[in-house]
Amino acid sequence: MKTLNESQLNELQQDLDQIRDQVIADLGERDANYIGKVVRLHRSLEVGGRVMMPFGFIPPVFLAATTALGLSKIIENMEIGHNVMHGQYDWMNDPSLNSQTYEWDTACGGDSWRRTHNYEHHTYTNIIGKDRDYGYALLRLSEDDKWRPAHLLQFANYVLLSVFFQWGVGLHELEFERLRNREITLKEKTPFLKEFFRKGGRQAFKDYVFFPLVTLPVAPVVLAGNISANLMRNLWSSTVIFCGHFTQDAETFSEEECEGESKGHWYLRQLTGSSNFTGSRWVHLLSGHLSYQIEHHIFPDLPAHRYPEISEQVQAVCRKYGIHYNTGSFARQYGTVLKRIAGFSLPDRLRTRLLPEFNNAVA
Amino acid sequence: MLAQLQTSGAVHWLGRQLFNREDPAAFFDPLLERIDPLLTRQTIRARVISVTDETPDTKTFVLEPAGRWQGFRAGQHIALTLEINGVRRTRTFSLSGTPAQWRQNGTIAVTVKRIQGGQVTGWMHECLEPGATLSVSDAFGDFDIPDVAEPAIYIVGGSGITPVLSHLETMAADGYRAPVTLLYYVRTHQDIIARDRLEALAQHWPALALKIFTTEEAGSDQRLNDHQLNQVPGLNARRCFLCGPEGLMDLAGDLLHRRNIPEDRIHCTRFSAPTVELDGDNLGGQVQFAKSGKQTESLGDASILDIAEASGLSPKHGCRMGICHQCSCRKTSGTVVNRLTGKTSGQGEETIQLCVSVPAGAVSIDL
Ligand code: FES
């Protein structure tokens, strides 16, 4: 990790706080209109997709219906659900956009996500051993995990995780790895499991039972379309999220170096542990602006559509302190993610020879 | 029929399954709003029909609520929710029109005095124009006309006239027989709200004795006093209605009590909820917000809503004065004192209003 002395860290904090304050002072109608537009877009796509789906026996209609429904799920999860639950729109006082009550269209319950993501991941970002989002306790992505032969298969695990991403995220709080090691018991997890079955069941019911049933003669078409739409959303969101912290230059941290850290140090960790990718306006919208992961991690509760606007300022701050602003094209960043997954599946001796670029990325 | 369906448990259940929300109909609100805002289901919308000046700082807004609005009784209030620069703000106003008017043409009226530096009233005066929409709550409050006609006196200050206008016009229309006296206190003649309506009432309805006093006009410091009350025939047998600023209400209450008029014959409606003096020594304590994992220490009589906001949470709220129940939330343990009633809660799990609940010792809140 790039090291800064204490006064530099304080200064860094002030610089970033200032950017944040500017945006907060300026929040208003423009932001309300923006999220309003996105919500309308989501509703139109979902309604359109659901209405078209029964006519999916006509191939082009199937394509249109599935795409509309898939996009609606992507937009709802990324630009609406994720951002609303971060509290980005709480200031609007709109009960349908309230961070504490919002429930999104995915298998993971809102409350569970607020605990594991909002709290754990955003507090302990990239601290190996504390941030369970780092590799999802499933993938070995840094040297801090000891290599085991099972890791040879992790690329297949990664593909599976992506395909079933909503279920993976939904079950994240189960802490399967700790259950296996008998650090915790299943009994302690019963309340969570109840929650999971309620929410997951609801999602499965609607896409795989209810909508196919009400369109009975064409149920297989509707079922296939709904599965495809969920798959589309799973693959995309997993890919976007992997690009956020697992690119080549995204750093990891040890518990010791973050103990009792200052706000400035926390900022520094967010800046160096996250990575962006570039793209068109649509790419940013569909990724919920997690293409601006760095900005999101330093200011998780600022409306995400503001990230592109403040990115220049954040980059200027990074330049001032010599901090690497980790960005690149989507293809490039995702390429390094795949390399990391593949690389760390190998024993260290082999990896250091084949993929030397990951050697110093680990703190 | 449709309304019945919507409230039924089955529909809520389906709403949760299909739309991840309690109110399936509100899922379509963002689209319906584009077609006609009055169609939305999550809140009841009303359209502004007209805006008229009453005095230099008071305007009357005539509103037409969506068809499913339930109606009101003279003397009741509603909460209006307006979107101001992207933020929803809720305030309570009394209804100045009559229930009869609403039944006839579906419109209601609020008469709003611009409060110095007031975010909402200022915005309403400057920006709220015919054609705009806002959200209205159901009517609430029990400042009611007596069931059977009996002599009455109204002691009213400034914009406190609004619910009283609704009373008087309704009584006049119903042919209320007993004598009614209105003592209306305003700062200057310019500040008389709905002067024409009052004068018309006095003319057509012989039971009404209308007296307007100015408190700040050169040479006439006509504050409420015993002398004025002595002029009201049979005062002790009258039902008393008080409405207006705190100072006038306290004074009137005091004068009436001294005449031994029983408490239950004095009816007040206030703009801000009265607050009880709380015993500062036993207040405050460790507050735990269970859902967000936050914990903080509070001192003195800060409300839990304020405490939560100070620690970075943003709970749902509306009026911040104990009226709208938007801020209702589960307390899982500990005791709180209700600022409106002064009452101490039980120890266990219960629903409390964050904005008027003050911790008394350690409490934990499901937030
Ligand atoms: S905010 Fe209205 S009752 Fe608390």
PDB file of N, CA and C in Angstrom, chain B residues 20-75:
ATOM      1  N   ASN B  20     -41.730  -7.198  -4.380  1.00  0.00           N
ATOM      2  CA  ASN B  20     -40.909  -6.929  -3.212  1.00  0.00           C
ATOM      3  C   ASN B  20     -41.392  -5.712  -2.434  1.00  0.00           C
ATOM      4  N   ARG B  21     -42.667  -5.516  -2.396  1.00  0.00           N
ATOM      5  CA  ARG B  21     -43.211  -4.396  -1.641  1.00  0.00           C
ATOM      6  C   ARG B  21     -44.611  -4.738  -1.190  1.00  0.00           C
ATOM      7  N   GLU B  22     -45.078  -4.016  -0.168  1.00  0.00           N
ATOM      8  CA  GLU B  22     -46.393  -4.304   0.397  1.00  0.00           C
ATOM      9  C   GLU B  22     -47.515  -3.899  -0.543  1.00  0.00           C
ATOM     10  N   ASP B  23     -47.282  -2.813  -1.265  1.00  0.00           N
ATOM     11  CA  ASP B  23     -48.355  -2.219  -2.044  1.00  0.00           C
ATOM     12  C   ASP B  23     -48.105  -2.418  -3.536  1.00  0.00           C
ATOM     13  N   PRO B  24     -48.606  -3.518  -4.078  1.00  0.00           N
ATOM     14  CA  PRO B  24     -48.313  -3.808  -5.482  1.00  0.00           C
ATOM     15  C   PRO B  24     -48.688  -2.653  -6.400  1.00  0.00           C
ATOM     16  N   ALA B  25     -49.804  -1.985  -6.087  1.00  0.00           N
ATOM     17  CA  ALA B  25     -50.262  -0.933  -6.989  1.00  0.00           C
ATOM     18  C   ALA B  25     -49.236   0.191  -7.099  1.00  0.00           C
ATOM     19  N   ALA B  26     -48.551   0.466  -5.982  1.00  0.00           N
ATOM     20  CA  ALA B  26     -47.614   1.591  -5.999  1.00  0.00           C
ATOM     21  C   ALA B  26     -46.398   1.314  -6.880  1.00  0.00           C
ATOM     22  N   PHE B  27     -46.201   0.048  -7.239  1.00  0.00           N
ATOM     23  CA  PHE B  27     -45.109  -0.289  -8.142  1.00  0.00           C
ATOM     24  C   PHE B  27     -45.253   0.487  -9.452  1.00  0.00           C
ATOM     25  N   PHE B  28     -46.478   0.706  -9.864  1.00  0.00           N
ATOM     26  CA  PHE B  28     -46.725   1.364 -11.147  1.00  0.00           C
ATOM     27  C   PHE B  28     -46.782   2.892 -11.032  1.00  0.00           C
ATOM     28  N   ASP B  29     -46.686   3.401  -9.793  1.00  0.00           N
ATOM     29  CA  ASP B  29     -46.798   4.849  -9.590  1.00  0.00           C
ATOM     30  C   ASP B  29     -45.906   5.687 -10.508  1.00  0.00           C
ATOM     31  N   PRO B  30     -44.618   5.302 -10.633  1.00  0.00           N
ATOM     32  CA  PRO B  30     -43.759   6.154 -11.463  1.00  0.00           C
ATOM     33  C   PRO B  30     -44.291   6.303 -12.883  1.00  0.00           C
ATOM     34  N   LEU B  31     -44.982   5.268 -13.383  1.00  0.00           N
ATOM     35  CA  LEU B  31     -45.538   5.370 -14.733  1.00  0.00           C
ATOM     36  C   LEU B  31     -46.868   6.117 -14.727  1.00  0.00           C
ATOM     37  N   LEU B  32     -47.730   5.764 -13.738  1.00  0.00           N
ATOM     38  CA  LEU B  32     -49.046   6.416 -13.652  1.00  0.00           C
ATOM     39  C   LEU B  32     -48.896   7.919 -13.485  1.00  0.00           C
ATOM     40  N   GLU B  33     -47.874   8.290 -12.711  1.00  0.00           N
ATOM     41  CA  GLU B  33     -47.662   9.693 -12.434  1.00  0.00           C
ATOM     42  C   GLU B  33     -47.507  10.507 -13.716  1.00  0.00           C
ATOM     43  N   ARG B  34     -46.896   9.869 -14.719  1.00  0.00           N
ATOM     44  CA  ARG B  34     -46.711  10.546 -16.001  1.00  0.00           C
ATOM     45  C   ARG B  34     -48.046  10.764 -16.708  1.00  0.00           C
ATOM     46  N   ILE B  35     -48.949   9.830 -16.524  1.00  0.00           N
ATOM     47  CA  ILE B  35     -50.247   9.934 -17.186  1.00  0.00           C
ATOM     48  C   ILE B  35     -51.099  10.959 -16.443  1.00  0.00           C
ATOM     49  N   ASP B  36     -51.269  10.746 -15.145  1.00  0.00           N
ATOM     50  CA  ASP B  36     -51.971  11.709 -14.316  1.00  0.00           C
ATOM     51  C   ASP B  36     -51.556  11.473 -12.859  1.00  0.00           C
ATOM     52  N   PRO B  37     -50.902  12.449 -12.250  1.00  0.00           N
ATOM     53  CA  PRO B  37     -50.395  12.246 -10.880  1.00  0.00           C
ATOM     54  C   PRO B  37     -51.486  11.785  -9.908  1.00  0.00           C
ATOM     55  N   LEU B  38     -52.743  12.158 -10.186  1.00  0.00           N
ATOM     56  CA  LEU B  38     -53.805  11.788  -9.259  1.00  0.00           C
ATOM     57  C   LEU B  38     -54.087  10.281  -9.248  1.00  0.00           C
ATOM     58  N   LEU B  39     -53.509   9.557 -10.218  1.00  0.00           N
ATOM     59  CA  LEU B  39     -53.736   8.117 -10.273  1.00  0.00           C
ATOM     60  C   LEU B  39     -52.846   7.336  -9.316  1.00  0.00           C
ATOM     61  N   THR B  40     -51.812   7.951  -8.776  1.00  0.00           N
ATOM     62  CA  THR B  40     -50.845   7.190  -7.977  1.00  0.00           C
ATOM     63  C   THR B  40     -51.494   6.621  -6.724  1.00  0.00           C
ATOM     64  N   ARG B  41     -50.924   5.489  -6.276  1.00  0.00           N
ATOM     65  CA  ARG B  41     -51.539   4.758  -5.173  1.00  0.00           C
ATOM     66  C   ARG B  41     -50.809   4.912  -3.845  1.00  0.00           C
ATOM     67  N   GLN B  42     -49.520   5.177  -3.882  1.00  0.00           N
ATOM     68  CA  GLN B  42     -48.791   5.179  -2.622  1.00  0.00           C
ATOM     69  C   GLN B  42     -49.244   6.298  -1.702  1.00  0.00           C
ATOM     70  N   THR B  43     -49.476   7.457  -2.284  1.00  0.00           N
ATOM     71  CA  THR B  43     -50.020   8.561  -1.496  1.00  0.00           C
ATOM     72  C   THR B  43     -51.243   9.076  -2.243  1.00  0.00           C
ATOM     73  N   ILE B  44     -52.065   9.836  -1.540  1.00  0.00           N
ATOM     74  CA  ILE B  44     -53.201  10.448  -2.217  1.00  0.00           C
ATOM     75  C   ILE B  44     -52.746  11.827  -2.696  1.00  0.00           C
ATOM     76  N   ARG B  45     -52.846  12.024  -3.985  1.00  0.00           N
ATOM     77  CA  ARG B  45     -52.414  13.304  -4.528  1.00  0.00           C
ATOM     78  C   ARG B  45     -53.590  14.256  -4.637  1.00  0.00           C
ATOM     79  N   ALA B  46     -53.258  15.538  -4.632  1.00  0.00           N
ATOM     80  CA  ALA B  46     -54.274  16.560  -4.842  1.00  0.00           C
ATOM     81  C   ALA B  46     -53.708  17.573  -5.821  1.00  0.00           C
ATOM     82  N   ARG B  47     -54.587  18.140  -6.622  1.00  0.00           N
ATOM     83  CA  ARG B  47     -54.142  19.131  -7.595  1.00  0.00           C
ATOM     84  C   ARG B  47     -54.515  20.517  -7.096  1.00  0.00           C
ATOM     85  N   VAL B  48     -53.626  21.468  -7.295  1.00  0.00           N
ATOM     86  CA  VAL B  48     -53.921  22.847  -6.904  1.00  0.00           C
ATOM     87  C   VAL B  48     -54.850  23.449  -7.952  1.00  0.00           C
ATOM     88  N   ILE B  49     -56.004  23.923  -7.500  1.00  0.00           N
ATOM     89  CA  ILE B  49     -56.979  24.493  -8.425  1.00  0.00           C
ATOM     90  C   ILE B  49     -56.817  26.007  -8.514  1.00  0.00           C
ATOM     91  N   SER B  50     -56.657  26.646  -7.356  1.00  0.00           N
ATOM     92  CA  SER B  50     -56.464  28.099  -7.403  1.00  0.00           C
ATOM     93  C   SER B  50     -55.704  28.566  -6.185  1.00  0.00           C
ATOM     94  N   VAL B  51     -55.112  29.731  -6.312  1.00  0.00           N
ATOM     95  CA  VAL B  51     -54.375  30.334  -5.207  1.00  0.00           C
ATOM     96  C   VAL B  51     -54.845  31.774  -5.097  1.00  0.00           C
ATOM     97  N   THR B  52     -55.323  32.155  -3.914  1.00  0.00           N
ATOM     98  CA  THR B  52     -55.779  33.545  -3.766  1.00  0.00           C
ATOM     99  C   THR B  52     -55.132  34.200  -2.560  1.00  0.00           C
ATOM    100  N   ASP B  53     -54.883  35.498  -2.681  1.00  0.00           N
ATOM    101  CA  ASP B  53     -54.291  36.247  -1.570  1.00  0.00           C
ATOM    102  C   ASP B  53     -55.372  36.572  -0.559  1.00  0.00           C
ATOM    103  N   GLU B  54     -55.079  36.328   0.715  1.00  0.00           N
ATOM    104  CA  GLU B  54     -55.995  36.726   1.785  1.00  0.00           C
ATOM    105  C   GLU B  54     -55.502  38.027   2.394  1.00  0.00           C
ATOM    106  N   THR B  55     -54.244  38.029   2.782  1.00  0.00           N
ATOM    107  CA  THR B  55     -53.603  39.205   3.366  1.00  0.00           C
ATOM    108  C   THR B  55     -52.215  39.252   2.732  1.00  0.00           C
ATOM    109  N   PRO B  56     -51.416  40.268   3.055  1.00  0.00           N
ATOM    110  CA  PRO B  56     -50.088  40.328   2.433  1.00  0.00           C
ATOM    111  C   PRO B  56     -49.264  39.052   2.667  1.00  0.00           C
ATOM    112  N   ASP B  57     -49.485  38.354   3.792  1.00  0.00           N
ATOM    113  CA  ASP B  57     -48.651  37.170   4.003  1.00  0.00           C
ATOM    114  C   ASP B  57     -49.472  35.872   4.150  1.00  0.00           C
ATOM    115  N   THR B  58     -50.695  35.883   3.663  1.00  0.00           N
ATOM    116  CA  THR B  58     -51.515  34.673   3.767  1.00  0.00           C
ATOM    117  C   THR B  58     -52.206  34.390   2.439  1.00  0.00           C
ATOM    118  N   LYS B  59     -52.145  33.132   2.024  1.00  0.00           N
ATOM    119  CA  LYS B  59     -52.820  32.751   0.783  1.00  0.00           C
ATOM    120  C   LYS B  59     -53.700  31.544   1.040  1.00  0.00           C
ATOM    121  N   THR B  60     -54.756  31.453   0.260  1.00  0.00           N
ATOM    122  CA  THR B  60     -55.600  30.268   0.331  1.00  0.00           C
ATOM    123  C   THR B  60     -55.373  29.427  -0.916  1.00  0.00           C
ATOM    124  N   PHE B  61     -55.110  28.149  -0.689  1.00  0.00           N
ATOM    125  CA  PHE B  61     -54.887  27.208  -1.777  1.00  0.00           C
ATOM    126  C   PHE B  61     -56.093  26.285  -1.856  1.00  0.00           C
ATOM    127  N   VAL B  62     -56.753  26.281  -2.994  1.00  0.00           N
ATOM    128  CA  VAL B  62     -57.869  25.356  -3.177  1.00  0.00           C
ATOM    129  C   VAL B  62     -57.336  24.121  -3.879  1.00  0.00           C
ATOM    130  N   LEU B  63     -57.603  22.975  -3.287  1.00  0.00           N
ATOM    131  CA  LEU B  63     -57.034  21.718  -3.787  1.00  0.00           C
ATOM    132  C   LEU B  63     -58.144  20.740  -4.140  1.00  0.00           C
ATOM    133  N   GLU B  64     -57.846  19.905  -5.137  1.00  0.00           N
ATOM    134  CA  GLU B  64     -58.804  18.851  -5.484  1.00  0.00           C
ATOM    135  C   GLU B  64     -58.111  17.502  -5.281  1.00  0.00           C
ATOM    136  N   PRO B  65     -58.438  16.808  -4.198  1.00  0.00           N
ATOM    137  CA  PRO B  65     -57.777  15.531  -3.938  1.00  0.00           C
ATOM    138  C   PRO B  65     -58.319  14.430  -4.853  1.00  0.00           C
ATOM    139  N   ALA B  66     -57.486  13.410  -5.049  1.00  0.00           N
ATOM    140  CA  ALA B  66     -57.926  12.252  -5.841  1.00  0.00           C
ATOM    141  C   ALA B  66     -59.186  11.664  -5.220  1.00  0.00           C
ATOM    142  N   GLY B  67     -59.984  10.991  -6.053  1.00  0.00           N
ATOM    143  CA  GLY B  67     -61.307  10.527  -5.656  1.00  0.00           C
ATOM    144  C   GLY B  67     -61.372   9.683  -4.398  1.00  0.00           C
ATOM    145  N   ARG B  68     -60.276   8.977  -4.066  1.00  0.00           N
ATOM    146  CA  ARG B  68     -60.397   8.072  -2.923  1.00  0.00           C
ATOM    147  C   ARG B  68     -60.110   8.760  -1.599  1.00  0.00           C
ATOM    148  N   TRP B  69     -59.893  10.080  -1.623  1.00  0.00           N
ATOM    149  CA  TRP B  69     -59.714  10.803  -0.359  1.00  0.00           C
ATOM    150  C   TRP B  69     -61.017  10.715   0.433  1.00  0.00           C
ATOM    151  N   GLN B  70     -60.875  10.540   1.764  1.00  0.00           N
ATOM    152  CA  GLN B  70     -62.016  10.144   2.574  1.00  0.00           C
ATOM    153  C   GLN B  70     -62.934  11.252   3.087  1.00  0.00           C
ATOM    154  N   GLY B  71     -62.506  12.508   2.918  1.00  0.00           N
ATOM    155  CA  GLY B  71     -63.352  13.572   3.455  1.00  0.00           C
ATOM    156  C   GLY B  71     -62.944  13.971   4.863  1.00  0.00           C
ATOM    157  N   PHE B  72     -63.654  14.957   5.427  1.00  0.00           N
ATOM    158  CA  PHE B  72     -63.242  15.485   6.732  1.00  0.00           C
ATOM    159  C   PHE B  72     -64.413  16.109   7.464  1.00  0.00           C
ATOM    160  N   ARG B  73     -64.190  16.422   8.729  1.00  0.00           N
ATOM    161  CA  ARG B  73     -65.172  17.170   9.517  1.00  0.00           C
ATOM    162  C   ARG B  73     -64.621  18.572   9.730  1.00  0.00           C
ATOM    163  N   ALA B  74     -65.507  19.538   9.830  1.00  0.00           N
ATOM    164  CA  ALA B  74     -65.064  20.912  10.065  1.00  0.00           C
ATOM    165  C   ALA B  74     -64.163  20.944  11.289  1.00  0.00           C
ATOM    166  N   GLY B  75     -63.028  21.657  11.179  1.00  0.00           N
ATOM    167  CA  GLY B  75     -62.110  21.775  12.300  1.00  0.00           C
ATOM    168  C   GLY B  75     -60.931  20.830  12.224  1.00  0.00           C
TER     169      GLY B  75
END
